[in-house]
Short mmCIF file of C-alpha atoms in Angstrom, two decimals:
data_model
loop_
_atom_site.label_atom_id
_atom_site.label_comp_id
_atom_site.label_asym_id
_atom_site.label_seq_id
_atom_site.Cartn_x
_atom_site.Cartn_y
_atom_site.Cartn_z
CA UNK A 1 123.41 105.69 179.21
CA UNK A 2 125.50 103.42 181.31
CA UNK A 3 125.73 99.80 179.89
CA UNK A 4 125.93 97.03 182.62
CA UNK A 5 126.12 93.18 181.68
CA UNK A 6 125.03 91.23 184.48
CA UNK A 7 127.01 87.63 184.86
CA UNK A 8 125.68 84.77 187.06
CA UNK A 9 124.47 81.02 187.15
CA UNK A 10 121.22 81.80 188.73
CA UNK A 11 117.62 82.79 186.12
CA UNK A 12 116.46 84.54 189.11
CA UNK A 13 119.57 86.98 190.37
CA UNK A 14 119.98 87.47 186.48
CA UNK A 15 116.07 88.86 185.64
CA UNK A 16 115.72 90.59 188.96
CA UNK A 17 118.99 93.20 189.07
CA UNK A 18 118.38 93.39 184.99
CA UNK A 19 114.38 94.62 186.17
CA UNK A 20 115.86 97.15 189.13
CA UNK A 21 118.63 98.15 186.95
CA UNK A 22 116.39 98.78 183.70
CA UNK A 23 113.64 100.86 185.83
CA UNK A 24 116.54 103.10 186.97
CA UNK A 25 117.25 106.05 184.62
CA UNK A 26 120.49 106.48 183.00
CA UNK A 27 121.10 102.23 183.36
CA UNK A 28 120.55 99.72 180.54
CA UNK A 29 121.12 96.23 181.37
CA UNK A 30 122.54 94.87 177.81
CA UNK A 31 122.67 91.47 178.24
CA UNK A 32 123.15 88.82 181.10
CA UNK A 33 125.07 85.48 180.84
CA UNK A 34 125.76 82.59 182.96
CA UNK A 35 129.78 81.99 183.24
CA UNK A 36 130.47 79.87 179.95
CA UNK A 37 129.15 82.59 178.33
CA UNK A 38 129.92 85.56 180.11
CA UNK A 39 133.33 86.53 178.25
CA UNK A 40 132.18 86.53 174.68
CA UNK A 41 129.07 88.20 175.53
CA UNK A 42 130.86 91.36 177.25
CA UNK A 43 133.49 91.49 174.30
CA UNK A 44 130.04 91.68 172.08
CA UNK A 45 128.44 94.25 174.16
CA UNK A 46 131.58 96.83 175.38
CA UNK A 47 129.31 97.41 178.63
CA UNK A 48 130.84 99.88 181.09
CA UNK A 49 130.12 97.56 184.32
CA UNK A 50 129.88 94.51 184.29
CA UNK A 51 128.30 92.95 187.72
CA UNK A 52 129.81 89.56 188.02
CA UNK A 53 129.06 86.78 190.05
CA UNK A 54 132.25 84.73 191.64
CA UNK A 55 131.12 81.49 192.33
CA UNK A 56 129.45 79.79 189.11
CA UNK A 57 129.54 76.34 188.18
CA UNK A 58 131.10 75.52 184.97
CA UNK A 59 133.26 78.84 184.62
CA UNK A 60 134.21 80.64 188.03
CA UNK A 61 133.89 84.47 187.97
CA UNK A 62 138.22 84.93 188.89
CA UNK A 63 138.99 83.07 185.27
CA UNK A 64 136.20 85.52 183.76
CA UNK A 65 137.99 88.77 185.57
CA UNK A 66 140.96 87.53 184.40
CA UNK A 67 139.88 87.17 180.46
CA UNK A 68 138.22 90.44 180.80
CA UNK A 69 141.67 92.23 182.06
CA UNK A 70 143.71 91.25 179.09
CA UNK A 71 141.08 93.64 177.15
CA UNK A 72 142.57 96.89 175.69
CA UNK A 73 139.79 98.70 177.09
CA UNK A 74 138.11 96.49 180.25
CA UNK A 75 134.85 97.46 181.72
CA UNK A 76 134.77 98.07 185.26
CA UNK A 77 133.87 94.95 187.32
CA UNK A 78 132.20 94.34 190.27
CA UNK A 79 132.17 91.12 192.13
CA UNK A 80 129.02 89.40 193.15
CA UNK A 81 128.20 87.13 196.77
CA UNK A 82 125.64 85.73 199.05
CA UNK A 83 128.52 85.00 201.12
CA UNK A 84 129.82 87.92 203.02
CA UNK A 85 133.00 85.76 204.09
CA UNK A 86 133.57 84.81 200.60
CA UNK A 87 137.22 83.46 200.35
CA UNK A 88 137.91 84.76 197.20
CA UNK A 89 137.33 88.34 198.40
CA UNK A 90 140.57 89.59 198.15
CA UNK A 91 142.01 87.51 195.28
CA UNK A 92 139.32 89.42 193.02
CA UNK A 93 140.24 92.78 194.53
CA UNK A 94 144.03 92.00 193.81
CA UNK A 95 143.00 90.57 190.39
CA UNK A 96 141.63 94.05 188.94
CA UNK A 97 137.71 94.26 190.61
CA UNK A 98 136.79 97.79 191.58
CA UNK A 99 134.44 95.97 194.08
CA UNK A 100 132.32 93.49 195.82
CA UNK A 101 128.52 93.20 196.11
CA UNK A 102 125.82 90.64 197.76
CA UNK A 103 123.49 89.84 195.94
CA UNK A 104 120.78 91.24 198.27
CA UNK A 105 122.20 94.53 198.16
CA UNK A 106 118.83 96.92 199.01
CA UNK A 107 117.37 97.80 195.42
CA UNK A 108 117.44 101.19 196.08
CA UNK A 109 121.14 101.50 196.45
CA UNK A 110 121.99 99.31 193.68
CA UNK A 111 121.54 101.49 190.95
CA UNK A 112 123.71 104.00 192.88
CA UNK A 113 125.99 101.86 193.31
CA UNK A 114 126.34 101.19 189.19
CA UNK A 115 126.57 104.70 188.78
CA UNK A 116 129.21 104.54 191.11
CA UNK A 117 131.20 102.21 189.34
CA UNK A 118 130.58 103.48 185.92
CA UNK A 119 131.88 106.84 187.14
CA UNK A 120 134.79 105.34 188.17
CA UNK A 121 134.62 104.86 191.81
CA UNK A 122 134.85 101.50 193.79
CA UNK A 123 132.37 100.23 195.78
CA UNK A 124 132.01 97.50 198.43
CA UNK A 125 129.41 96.16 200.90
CA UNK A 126 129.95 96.39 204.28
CA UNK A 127 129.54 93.13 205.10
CA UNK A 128 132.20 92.14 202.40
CA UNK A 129 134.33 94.64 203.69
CA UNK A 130 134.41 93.65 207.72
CA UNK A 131 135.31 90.08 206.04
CA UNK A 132 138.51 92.09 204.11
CA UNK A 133 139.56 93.75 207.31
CA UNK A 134 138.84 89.93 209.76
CA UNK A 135 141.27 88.40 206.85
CA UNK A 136 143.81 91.27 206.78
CA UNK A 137 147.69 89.99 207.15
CA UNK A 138 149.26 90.71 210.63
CA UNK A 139 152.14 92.55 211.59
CA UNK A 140 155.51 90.40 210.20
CA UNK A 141 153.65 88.78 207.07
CA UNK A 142 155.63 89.51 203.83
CA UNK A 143 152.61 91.61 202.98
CA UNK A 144 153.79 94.37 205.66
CA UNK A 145 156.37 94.86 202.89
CA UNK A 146 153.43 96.97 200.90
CA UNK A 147 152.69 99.14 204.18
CA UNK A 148 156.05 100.13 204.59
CA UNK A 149 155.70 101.19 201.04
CA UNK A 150 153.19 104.08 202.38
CA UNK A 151 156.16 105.56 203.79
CA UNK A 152 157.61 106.93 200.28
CA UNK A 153 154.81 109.12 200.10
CA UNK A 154 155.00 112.69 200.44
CA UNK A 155 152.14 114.72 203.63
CA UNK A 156 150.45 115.59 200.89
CA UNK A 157 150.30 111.98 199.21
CA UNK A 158 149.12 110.64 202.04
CA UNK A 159 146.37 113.30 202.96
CA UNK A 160 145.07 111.93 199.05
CA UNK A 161 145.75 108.48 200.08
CA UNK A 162 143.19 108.84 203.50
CA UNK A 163 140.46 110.67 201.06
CA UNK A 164 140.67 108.01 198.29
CA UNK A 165 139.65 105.01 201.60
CA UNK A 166 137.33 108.09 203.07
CA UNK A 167 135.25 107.17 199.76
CA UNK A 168 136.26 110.32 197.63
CA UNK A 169 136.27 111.18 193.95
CA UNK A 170 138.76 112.90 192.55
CA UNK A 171 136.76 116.03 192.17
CA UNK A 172 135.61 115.64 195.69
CA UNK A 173 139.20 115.43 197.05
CA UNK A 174 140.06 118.32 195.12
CA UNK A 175 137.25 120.19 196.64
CA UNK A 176 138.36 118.88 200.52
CA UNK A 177 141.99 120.15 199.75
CA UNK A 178 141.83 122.58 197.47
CA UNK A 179 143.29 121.30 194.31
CA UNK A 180 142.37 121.00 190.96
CA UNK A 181 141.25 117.32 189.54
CA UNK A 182 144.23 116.88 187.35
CA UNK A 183 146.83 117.81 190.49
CA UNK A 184 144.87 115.06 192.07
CA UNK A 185 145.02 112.78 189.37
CA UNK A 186 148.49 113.01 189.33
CA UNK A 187 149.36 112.57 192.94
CA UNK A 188 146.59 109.23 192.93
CA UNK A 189 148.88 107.94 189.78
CA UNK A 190 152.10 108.78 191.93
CA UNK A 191 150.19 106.88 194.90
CA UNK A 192 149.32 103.79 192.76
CA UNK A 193 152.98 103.99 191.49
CA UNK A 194 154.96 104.52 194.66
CA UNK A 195 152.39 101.43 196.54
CA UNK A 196 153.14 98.87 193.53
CA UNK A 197 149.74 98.53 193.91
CA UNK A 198 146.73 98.23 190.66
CA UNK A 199 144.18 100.49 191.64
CA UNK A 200 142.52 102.49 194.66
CA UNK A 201 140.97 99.65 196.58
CA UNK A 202 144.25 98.16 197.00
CA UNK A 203 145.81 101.53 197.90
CA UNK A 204 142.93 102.20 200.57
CA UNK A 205 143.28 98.67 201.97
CA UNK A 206 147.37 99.54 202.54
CA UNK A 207 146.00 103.04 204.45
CA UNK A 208 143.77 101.20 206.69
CA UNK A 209 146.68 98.27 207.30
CA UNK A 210 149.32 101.46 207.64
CA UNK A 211 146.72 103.00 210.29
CA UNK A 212 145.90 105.73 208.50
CA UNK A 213 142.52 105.61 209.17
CA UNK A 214 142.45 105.90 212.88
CA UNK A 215 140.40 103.22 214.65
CA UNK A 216 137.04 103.91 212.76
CA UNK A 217 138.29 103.85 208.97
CA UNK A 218 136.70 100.80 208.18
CA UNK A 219 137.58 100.13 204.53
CA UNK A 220 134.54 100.03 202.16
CA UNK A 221 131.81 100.25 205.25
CA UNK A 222 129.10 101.42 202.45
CA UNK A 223 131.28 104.02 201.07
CA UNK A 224 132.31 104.48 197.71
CA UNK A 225 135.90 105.17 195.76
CA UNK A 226 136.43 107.23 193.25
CA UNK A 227 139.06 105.47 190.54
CA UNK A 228 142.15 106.27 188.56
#
């Protein structure tokens, strides 16, 4: 059973994903608290995903990701929107969130989407993720200094690399390149390593910046991630 803890100011958001999520097998929605809350409540419950809205009045979702990742064992968080230009985008990517979500992601994909996440993967709207690549730096920002960084990898670090922002796992990229799970395990932690960078959504937003994804690798367009 996958334990979620949904996180947000609103009655309504909070009662309608904990009814989709609850009528979905496999998904228990544990508990749901509004921001003041929300930090207590998760260390109470252990949940695997937490669902966490960014904009809340009296405690902001960043300063709860940012509790949450001094945890010894964090749950896996994904970032909740109604804005699909949402500022704060890629400070809660950089800050540790394996994703972003609106909040009227289609029902039906939603508990997909948790399964996703609990699994270990990284998900991201497509909306949220055209507003990643609009924002991305341009060529001569001190950020280029992390795509020049994709050039320590080895051929075969970078095929990995292109199949973590395709929306792999790591049993799926195994599968695609004929390698076992733990090989690929180990050449995603040499990745993460040789990028500086603190987890795959990071990494697959440096392969689409590096061009690795040809013209059409939009980053996150309603595909998933598998994680470290």
């Amino acid at each position: 059973m996958i334990r979620v803890v949904v996180v947000d100011d609103e009655a309504l958001v909070r009662s309608g994903f904990q009814m989709i999520l609850n009528a979905s097998d496999g998904i228990q929605v544990v508990a749901t608290a509004e921001g003041a809350q929300a930090a207590d409540v998760i260390r109470r419950e252990h949940p695997d995903v937490v669902l966490l809205d960014i904009r809340m009045p009296d405690v902001d979702g960043l300063t709860v990701l940012g509790e949450l990742q001094t945890l010894s064992e964090p749950p896996t968080v994904a970032m909740l929107t109604t804005f699909d230009t949402d500022e704060y985008i890629l400070t809660a990517l950089r800050s540790g969130a394996a994703g972003f979500l609106l909040k009227d992601t289609e029902p039906e994909q939603l508990a997909q989407l948790v399964r996703t996440l609990a699994a270990g993967g990284v998900v991201m709207s497509p909306k949220a993720s055209r507003a990643l690549l609009r924002g991305r730096p341009e060529a001569g920002t001190p950020q280029d200094a992390g795509v020049a960084r994709v050039n320590l990898l080895s051929d075969r670090e970078r095929d990995v690399l292109v199949l973590i922002a395709e929306g792999l796992s790591n049993a799926d990229i195994g599968t695609r390149i004929h390698l076992s799970a733990g090989t690929v395990k180990d050449h995603v932690s040499s990745i993460l390593t040789k990028l500086r960078v603190a987890g795959r959504v990071q990494a697959a937003l440096l392969a689409e910046r590096a061009g690795l994804l040809g013209d059409h690798g939009e980053v996150g367009a309603g595909t998933t991630r598998g994680n470290r």
